[in-house]
Amino acid sequence: DAGVIQSPRHEVTEMGQEVTLRCKPISGHDYLFWYRQTMMRGLELLIYFNNNVPIDDSGMPEDRFSAKMPNASFSTLKIQPSEPRDSAVYFCASSLARVVTITDTQYFGPGTRLTVL
Amino acid sequence: DQQVKQNSPSLSVQEGRISILNCDYTNSMFDYFLWYKKYPAEGPTFLISISSIKDKNEDGRFTVFLNKSAKHLSLHIVPSQPGDSAVYFCAASAANAGNMLTFGGGTRLMVKP
């Protein structure tokens, strides 16, 4: 398997523009997670899905952020409108179980580095 | 308020010596702890974990120690190798919180040849 795939790897946009980040989880994984990494806050969980259904979005910072999972092999994280403080690395991860256990773990994609000017 | 803290943003160690990365947590409900390793331009990868019923877990050169009374865990790498240079994230989960992972801010380890 190719692992978790994210696109684009880098995104530079101007404030006010819409940004869409994409993720393809590992085939067969039931859980998908979106994280954001910043220098100030480290790795934060934004939202996670189980079987394409959003379960917990309490980490989504504002209404400007939205995430969808239309099918088991694709998810998007959208920011509209984007602001400079949204600049960060956004990671997608998938797993068979909701959390790392002795027998399973979360597998991360390479991330999308977002810069909002 | 951060529930998982890694107070050292960076650590430099000579090749062959021991690397000790520390992590503190505040939530007493955390019952599973993990370390992830992250190279530049890559996502974090799982390294080693420990359950709260144990105080030590070893995997090759990597050992994680858990001190529940102090709410502290540490990752020991012996001997350190240049290829170990990366950012290390500590993470914790609590069964009563849906088992979500809470990550620390990370520690950048540099192993010098």
PDB file of C-alpha atoms in Angstrom:
ATOM      1  CA  ASP A   1       0.000   0.000   0.000  1.00  0.00           C
ATOM      2  CA  ALA A   2       1.219   3.533  -0.762  1.00  0.00           C
ATOM      3  CA  GLY A   3       0.300   4.778   2.669  1.00  0.00           C
ATOM      4  CA  VAL A   4      -1.725   7.878   3.406  1.00  0.00           C
ATOM      5  CA  ILE A   5      -1.583  10.294   0.486  1.00  0.00           C
ATOM      6  CA  GLN A   6      -2.011  14.031   0.862  1.00  0.00           C
ATOM      7  CA  SER A   7      -2.163  16.760  -1.739  1.00  0.00           C
ATOM      8  CA  PRO A   8      -0.924  19.293  -2.349  1.00  0.00           C
ATOM      9  CA  ARG A   9       2.367  18.991  -0.450  1.00  0.00           C
ATOM     10  CA  HIS A  10       2.767  22.752  -0.412  1.00  0.00           C
ATOM     11  CA  GLU A  11       0.182  25.474  -0.786  1.00  0.00           C
ATOM     12  CA  VAL A  12       0.789  29.209  -0.826  1.00  0.00           C
ATOM     13  CA  THR A  13      -2.232  31.440  -1.003  1.00  0.00           C
ATOM     14  CA  GLU A  14      -3.336  34.926  -0.180  1.00  0.00           C
ATOM     15  CA  MET A  15      -5.483  35.907   2.723  1.00  0.00           C
ATOM     16  CA  GLY A  16      -9.162  35.580   1.941  1.00  0.00           C
ATOM     17  CA  GLN A  17      -8.762  32.795  -0.578  1.00  0.00           C
ATOM     18  CA  GLU A  18     -10.315  29.359  -0.238  1.00  0.00           C
ATOM     19  CA  VAL A  19      -7.948  26.488   0.440  1.00  0.00           C
ATOM     20  CA  THR A  20      -8.755  22.800   0.006  1.00  0.00           C
ATOM     21  CA  LEU A  21      -6.498  20.075   1.339  1.00  0.00           C
ATOM     22  CA  ARG A  22      -6.980  16.486   0.222  1.00  0.00           C
ATOM     23  CA  CYS A  23      -6.348  13.110   1.797  1.00  0.00           C
ATOM     24  CA  LYS A  24      -6.553   9.505   0.675  1.00  0.00           C
ATOM     25  CA  PRO A  25      -6.391   7.114   3.633  1.00  0.00           C
ATOM     26  CA  ILE A  26      -4.936   3.631   3.617  1.00  0.00           C
ATOM     27  CA  SER A  27      -7.368   1.235   2.023  1.00  0.00           C
ATOM     28  CA  GLY A  28      -9.467  -0.577   4.592  1.00  0.00           C
ATOM     29  CA  HIS A  29      -8.896   1.872   7.414  1.00  0.00           C
ATOM     30  CA  ASP A  30     -12.131   2.925   9.103  1.00  0.00           C
ATOM     31  CA  TYR A  31     -10.844   6.013  10.879  1.00  0.00           C
ATOM     32  CA  LEU A  32      -9.483   9.206   9.408  1.00  0.00           C
ATOM     33  CA  PHE A  33      -7.973  12.077  11.377  1.00  0.00           C
ATOM     34  CA  TRP A  34      -7.000  15.624  10.457  1.00  0.00           C
ATOM     35  CA  TYR A  35      -4.232  17.265  12.523  1.00  0.00           C
ATOM     36  CA  ARG A  36      -2.565  20.649  12.429  1.00  0.00           C
ATOM     37  CA  GLN A  37       1.037  21.256  13.485  1.00  0.00           C
ATOM     38  CA  THR A  38       2.244  24.691  14.580  1.00  0.00           C
ATOM     39  CA  MET A  39       5.270  25.844  16.507  1.00  0.00           C
ATOM     40  CA  MET A  40       3.119  27.238  19.289  1.00  0.00           C
ATOM     41  CA  ARG A  41       0.672  24.372  19.776  1.00  0.00           C
ATOM     42  CA  GLY A  42       2.425  21.311  18.412  1.00  0.00           C
ATOM     43  CA  LEU A  43       0.164  18.641  16.884  1.00  0.00           C
ATOM     44  CA  GLU A  44      -3.542  19.299  17.377  1.00  0.00           C
ATOM     45  CA  LEU A  45      -6.398  17.024  16.373  1.00  0.00           C
ATOM     46  CA  LEU A  46      -8.931  18.977  14.348  1.00  0.00           C
ATOM     47  CA  ILE A  47     -11.547  16.365  13.436  1.00  0.00           C
ATOM     48  CA  TYR A  48     -11.912  12.645  12.919  1.00  0.00           C
ATOM     49  CA  PHE A  49     -14.212  10.414  10.905  1.00  0.00           C
ATOM     50  CA  ASN A  50     -15.403   6.860  11.395  1.00  0.00           C
ATOM     51  CA  ASN A  51     -16.772   5.084   8.341  1.00  0.00           C
ATOM     52  CA  ASN A  52     -16.988   8.454   6.527  1.00  0.00           C
ATOM     53  CA  VAL A  53     -19.045  10.042   9.324  1.00  0.00           C
ATOM     54  CA  PRO A  54     -17.618  12.972  11.318  1.00  0.00           C
ATOM     55  CA  ILE A  55     -17.474  11.905  14.960  1.00  0.00           C
ATOM     56  CA  ASP A  56     -15.681  14.687  16.798  1.00  0.00           C
ATOM     57  CA  ASP A  57     -14.979  18.119  15.321  1.00  0.00           C
ATOM     58  CA  SER A  58     -14.339  19.892  18.614  1.00  0.00           C
ATOM     59  CA  GLY A  59     -10.789  20.662  17.518  1.00  0.00           C
ATOM     60  CA  MET A  60     -11.852  22.635  14.478  1.00  0.00           C
ATOM     61  CA  PRO A  61     -10.751  26.170  15.348  1.00  0.00           C
ATOM     62  CA  GLU A  62     -13.457  28.196  13.621  1.00  0.00           C
ATOM     63  CA  ASP A  63     -16.392  27.997  11.274  1.00  0.00           C
ATOM     64  CA  ARG A  64     -14.014  28.903   8.496  1.00  0.00           C
ATOM     65  CA  PHE A  65     -12.776  25.310   8.717  1.00  0.00           C
ATOM     66  CA  SER A  66     -14.829  22.445   7.343  1.00  0.00           C
ATOM     67  CA  ALA A  67     -14.077  18.804   6.538  1.00  0.00           C
ATOM     68  CA  LYS A  68     -15.855  16.201   4.495  1.00  0.00           C
ATOM     69  CA  MET A  69     -15.426  12.546   3.697  1.00  0.00           C
ATOM     70  CA  PRO A  70     -17.679  11.699   0.737  1.00  0.00           C
ATOM     71  CA  ASN A  71     -16.376   8.148   0.531  1.00  0.00           C
ATOM     72  CA  ALA A  72     -13.997   5.742   2.231  1.00  0.00           C
ATOM     73  CA  SER A  73     -11.045   6.738   0.078  1.00  0.00           C
ATOM     74  CA  PHE A  74     -11.187  10.527   0.112  1.00  0.00           C
ATOM     75  CA  SER A  75     -11.428  13.411   2.550  1.00  0.00           C
ATOM     76  CA  THR A  76     -11.047  17.161   2.263  1.00  0.00           C
ATOM     77  CA  LEU A  77     -10.266  19.909   4.730  1.00  0.00           C
ATOM     78  CA  LYS A  78     -11.385  23.323   3.538  1.00  0.00           C
ATOM     79  CA  ILE A  79     -10.550  26.756   4.891  1.00  0.00           C
ATOM     80  CA  GLN A  80     -12.702  29.622   3.646  1.00  0.00           C
ATOM     81  CA  PRO A  81     -11.656  32.373   3.916  1.00  0.00           C
ATOM     82  CA  SER A  82      -8.042  31.669   4.809  1.00  0.00           C
ATOM     83  CA  GLU A  83      -6.043  33.880   7.171  1.00  0.00           C
ATOM     84  CA  PRO A  84      -2.287  34.188   7.837  1.00  0.00           C
ATOM     85  CA  ARG A  85      -2.692  32.500  11.230  1.00  0.00           C
ATOM     86  CA  ASP A  86      -3.873  29.369   9.436  1.00  0.00           C
ATOM     87  CA  SER A  87      -0.332  28.860   8.172  1.00  0.00           C
ATOM     88  CA  ALA A  88       0.782  25.459   9.444  1.00  0.00           C
ATOM     89  CA  VAL A  89       1.430  21.884   8.378  1.00  0.00           C
ATOM     90  CA  TYR A  90      -1.769  19.879   8.110  1.00  0.00           C
ATOM     91  CA  PHE A  91      -1.550  16.120   8.515  1.00  0.00           C
ATOM     92  CA  CYS A  92      -4.036  13.453   7.686  1.00  0.00           C
ATOM     93  CA  ALA A  93      -3.834  10.064   9.426  1.00  0.00           C
ATOM     94  CA  SER A  94      -5.807   6.854   9.204  1.00  0.00           C
ATOM     95  CA  SER A  95      -6.166   3.750  11.329  1.00  0.00           C
ATOM     96  CA  LEU A  96      -8.129   0.552  11.711  1.00  0.00           C
ATOM     97  CA  ALA A  97      -8.952   1.462  15.309  1.00  0.00           C
ATOM     98  CA  ARG A  98      -9.745   4.862  16.789  1.00  0.00           C
ATOM     99  CA  VAL A  99      -6.505   5.065  18.676  1.00  0.00           C
ATOM    100  CA  VAL A 100      -3.168   3.415  18.778  1.00  0.00           C
ATOM    101  CA  THR A 101      -3.293   0.096  20.523  1.00  0.00           C
ATOM    102  CA  ILE A 102      -0.800  -2.666  20.950  1.00  0.00           C
ATOM    103  CA  THR A 103      -1.970  -4.148  17.682  1.00  0.00           C
ATOM    104  CA  ASP A 104      -2.662  -1.040  15.648  1.00  0.00           C
ATOM    105  CA  THR A 105      -1.465   2.474  15.137  1.00  0.00           C
ATOM    106  CA  GLN A 106      -2.307   5.687  13.332  1.00  0.00           C
ATOM    107  CA  TYR A 107      -0.497   6.132  10.029  1.00  0.00           C
ATOM    108  CA  PHE A 108       0.249   9.683   9.010  1.00  0.00           C
ATOM    109  CA  GLY A 109       0.510  11.215   5.572  1.00  0.00           C
ATOM    110  CA  PRO A 110       3.448  13.466   4.648  1.00  0.00           C
ATOM    111  CA  GLY A 111       1.472  16.609   5.390  1.00  0.00           C
ATOM    112  CA  THR A 112       0.528  19.757   3.500  1.00  0.00           C
ATOM    113  CA  ARG A 113       2.496  22.868   4.326  1.00  0.00           C
ATOM    114  CA  LEU A 114       0.105  25.796   4.049  1.00  0.00           C
ATOM    115  CA  THR A 115       1.296  29.381   3.863  1.00  0.00           C
ATOM    116  CA  VAL A 116      -1.265  32.155   3.851  1.00  0.00           C
ATOM    117  CA  LEU A 117       0.187  35.519   2.928  1.00  0.00           C
TER     118      LEU A 117
ATOM    119  CA  ASP B   1      -3.805  24.444  28.638  1.00  0.00           C
ATOM    120  CA  GLN B   2      -1.512  21.783  27.201  1.00  0.00           C
ATOM    121  CA  GLN B   3      -2.117  18.415  28.811  1.00  0.00           C
ATOM    122  CA  VAL B   4       1.049  16.909  27.346  1.00  0.00           C
ATOM    123  CA  LYS B   5       4.234  18.921  27.505  1.00  0.00           C
ATOM    124  CA  GLN B   6       7.696  18.435  26.150  1.00  0.00           C
ATOM    125  CA  ASN B   7       9.677  21.175  27.808  1.00  0.00           C
ATOM    126  CA  SER B   8      12.848  20.751  25.806  1.00  0.00           C
ATOM    127  CA  PRO B   9      12.374  21.972  22.239  1.00  0.00           C
ATOM    128  CA  SER B  10      15.746  20.567  21.224  1.00  0.00           C
ATOM    129  CA  LEU B  11      18.445  18.165  22.349  1.00  0.00           C
ATOM    130  CA  SER B  12      21.948  17.574  20.982  1.00  0.00           C
ATOM    131  CA  VAL B  13      23.783  14.327  21.678  1.00  0.00           C
ATOM    132  CA  GLN B  14      27.015  12.766  20.522  1.00  0.00           C
ATOM    133  CA  GLU B  15      26.799   9.570  18.475  1.00  0.00           C
ATOM    134  CA  GLY B  16      27.035   6.499  20.661  1.00  0.00           C
ATOM    135  CA  ARG B  17      25.816   8.265  23.784  1.00  0.00           C
ATOM    136  CA  ILE B  18      22.394   8.038  25.381  1.00  0.00           C
ATOM    137  CA  SER B  19      19.558  10.346  24.326  1.00  0.00           C
ATOM    138  CA  ILE B  20      16.873  11.026  26.921  1.00  0.00           C
ATOM    139  CA  LEU B  21      13.704  12.773  25.825  1.00  0.00           C
ATOM    140  CA  ASN B  22      11.223  13.811  28.465  1.00  0.00           C
ATOM    141  CA  CYS B  23       7.478  14.312  28.546  1.00  0.00           C
ATOM    142  CA  ASP B  24       5.116  15.461  31.291  1.00  0.00           C
ATOM    143  CA  TYR B  25       1.356  15.199  31.403  1.00  0.00           C
ATOM    144  CA  THR B  26      -1.358  16.624  33.620  1.00  0.00           C
ATOM    145  CA  ASN B  27      -4.374  14.436  32.935  1.00  0.00           C
ATOM    146  CA  SER B  28      -4.419  11.541  35.407  1.00  0.00           C
ATOM    147  CA  MET B  29      -6.922   9.733  33.184  1.00  0.00           C
ATOM    148  CA  PHE B  30      -4.327   9.117  30.491  1.00  0.00           C
ATOM    149  CA  ASP B  31      -3.673   5.392  30.369  1.00  0.00           C
ATOM    150  CA  TYR B  32      -1.715   4.850  27.174  1.00  0.00           C
ATOM    151  CA  PHE B  33       1.386   6.685  26.072  1.00  0.00           C
ATOM    152  CA  LEU B  34       3.207   6.755  22.764  1.00  0.00           C
ATOM    153  CA  TRP B  35       6.257   8.199  21.079  1.00  0.00           C
ATOM    154  CA  TYR B  36       6.247   9.220  17.439  1.00  0.00           C
ATOM    155  CA  LYS B  37       9.252  10.114  15.335  1.00  0.00           C
ATOM    156  CA  LYS B  38       9.118  12.680  12.544  1.00  0.00           C
ATOM    157  CA  TYR B  39      11.664  13.353   9.819  1.00  0.00           C
ATOM    158  CA  PRO B  40      11.527  16.603   7.791  1.00  0.00           C
ATOM    159  CA  ALA B  41       8.907  16.613   5.042  1.00  0.00           C
ATOM    160  CA  GLU B  42       7.393  13.382   6.353  1.00  0.00           C
ATOM    161  CA  GLY B  43       4.515  12.557   8.652  1.00  0.00           C
ATOM    162  CA  PRO B  44       5.055  11.243  12.189  1.00  0.00           C
ATOM    163  CA  THR B  45       5.616   7.500  12.483  1.00  0.00           C
ATOM    164  CA  PHE B  46       4.855   5.380  15.510  1.00  0.00           C
ATOM    165  CA  LEU B  47       7.949   4.408  17.477  1.00  0.00           C
ATOM    166  CA  ILE B  48       7.077   2.812  20.815  1.00  0.00           C
ATOM    167  CA  SER B  49       4.270   2.822  23.363  1.00  0.00           C
ATOM    168  CA  ILE B  50       3.522   1.921  26.953  1.00  0.00           C
ATOM    169  CA  SER B  51       0.392   1.121  28.884  1.00  0.00           C
ATOM    170  CA  SER B  52      -0.209   2.651  32.290  1.00  0.00           C
ATOM    171  CA  ILE B  53      -0.061  -0.793  33.890  1.00  0.00           C
ATOM    172  CA  LYS B  54       3.636  -0.943  33.069  1.00  0.00           C
ATOM    173  CA  ASP B  55       6.567   1.250  33.990  1.00  0.00           C
ATOM    174  CA  LYS B  56       8.954   0.202  31.249  1.00  0.00           C
ATOM    175  CA  ASN B  57       8.817  -0.996  27.681  1.00  0.00           C
ATOM    176  CA  GLU B  58      11.866  -1.820  25.621  1.00  0.00           C
ATOM    177  CA  ASP B  59      12.299  -2.286  21.867  1.00  0.00           C
ATOM    178  CA  GLY B  60      15.851  -2.596  20.687  1.00  0.00           C
ATOM    179  CA  ARG B  61      17.707   0.646  21.280  1.00  0.00           C
ATOM    180  CA  PHE B  62      14.518   2.368  22.441  1.00  0.00           C
ATOM    181  CA  THR B  63      13.115   2.203  25.966  1.00  0.00           C
ATOM    182  CA  VAL B  64      10.193   4.137  27.354  1.00  0.00           C
ATOM    183  CA  PHE B  65       9.851   4.666  31.100  1.00  0.00           C
ATOM    184  CA  LEU B  66       6.631   5.718  32.798  1.00  0.00           C
ATOM    185  CA  ASN B  67       6.415   7.279  36.261  1.00  0.00           C
ATOM    186  CA  LYS B  68       2.705   7.603  36.982  1.00  0.00           C
ATOM    187  CA  SER B  69       3.100   9.291  40.352  1.00  0.00           C
ATOM    188  CA  ALA B  70       5.162  12.036  38.749  1.00  0.00           C
ATOM    189  CA  LYS B  71       3.068  12.044  35.549  1.00  0.00           C
ATOM    190  CA  HIS B  72       6.268  11.764  33.617  1.00  0.00           C
ATOM    191  CA  LEU B  73       7.562   9.575  30.856  1.00  0.00           C
ATOM    192  CA  SER B  74      10.843   9.445  29.057  1.00  0.00           C
ATOM    193  CA  LEU B  75      12.302   7.901  25.940  1.00  0.00           C
ATOM    194  CA  HIS B  76      15.839   6.550  26.090  1.00  0.00           C
ATOM    195  CA  ILE B  77      17.811   5.845  22.931  1.00  0.00           C
ATOM    196  CA  VAL B  78      21.004   3.863  23.449  1.00  0.00           C
ATOM    197  CA  PRO B  79      23.283   4.084  21.613  1.00  0.00           C
ATOM    198  CA  SER B  80      22.228   7.159  19.668  1.00  0.00           C
ATOM    199  CA  GLN B  81      22.885   7.169  15.942  1.00  0.00           C
ATOM    200  CA  PRO B  82      22.913  10.046  13.430  1.00  0.00           C
ATOM    201  CA  GLY B  83      19.864   8.500  11.770  1.00  0.00           C
ATOM    202  CA  ASP B  84      17.943   9.081  14.988  1.00  0.00           C
ATOM    203  CA  SER B  85      18.057  12.828  14.341  1.00  0.00           C
ATOM    204  CA  ALA B  86      14.409  13.824  14.067  1.00  0.00           C
ATOM    205  CA  VAL B  87      11.574  15.449  15.974  1.00  0.00           C
ATOM    206  CA  TYR B  88      10.084  13.202  18.636  1.00  0.00           C
ATOM    207  CA  PHE B  89       6.487  13.649  19.767  1.00  0.00           C
ATOM    208  CA  CYS B  90       5.070  12.301  22.974  1.00  0.00           C
ATOM    209  CA  ALA B  91       1.349  11.443  22.889  1.00  0.00           C
ATOM    210  CA  ALA B  92      -1.210  10.200  25.383  1.00  0.00           C
ATOM    211  CA  SER B  93      -4.722   8.822  25.332  1.00  0.00           C
ATOM    212  CA  ALA B  94      -7.479   8.180  27.853  1.00  0.00           C
ATOM    213  CA  ALA B  95     -10.075   5.462  27.466  1.00  0.00           C
ATOM    214  CA  ASN B  96     -12.782   7.639  29.026  1.00  0.00           C
ATOM    215  CA  ALA B  97     -12.118  10.393  26.474  1.00  0.00           C
ATOM    216  CA  GLY B  98     -12.699   8.262  23.433  1.00  0.00           C
ATOM    217  CA  ASN B  99      -9.071   7.286  23.166  1.00  0.00           C
ATOM    218  CA  MET B 100      -8.075  10.373  21.194  1.00  0.00           C
ATOM    219  CA  LEU B 101      -4.388  11.172  20.996  1.00  0.00           C
ATOM    220  CA  THR B 102      -3.107  14.313  22.701  1.00  0.00           C
ATOM    221  CA  PHE B 103       0.343  15.282  21.472  1.00  0.00           C
ATOM    222  CA  GLY B 104       3.151  17.249  23.047  1.00  0.00           C
ATOM    223  CA  GLY B 105       4.951  20.013  21.194  1.00  0.00           C
ATOM    224  CA  GLY B 106       7.855  17.821  20.119  1.00  0.00           C
ATOM    225  CA  THR B 107      11.603  17.716  20.818  1.00  0.00           C
ATOM    226  CA  ARG B 108      14.127  18.013  18.033  1.00  0.00           C
ATOM    227  CA  LEU B 109      16.950  15.528  18.565  1.00  0.00           C
ATOM    228  CA  MET B 110      20.272  16.077  16.825  1.00  0.00           C
ATOM    229  CA  VAL B 111      22.809  13.261  17.014  1.00  0.00           C
ATOM    230  CA  LYS B 112      26.258  14.447  16.032  1.00  0.00           C
ATOM    231  CA  PRO B 113      28.717  12.029  14.397  1.00  0.00           C
TER     232      PRO B 113
END
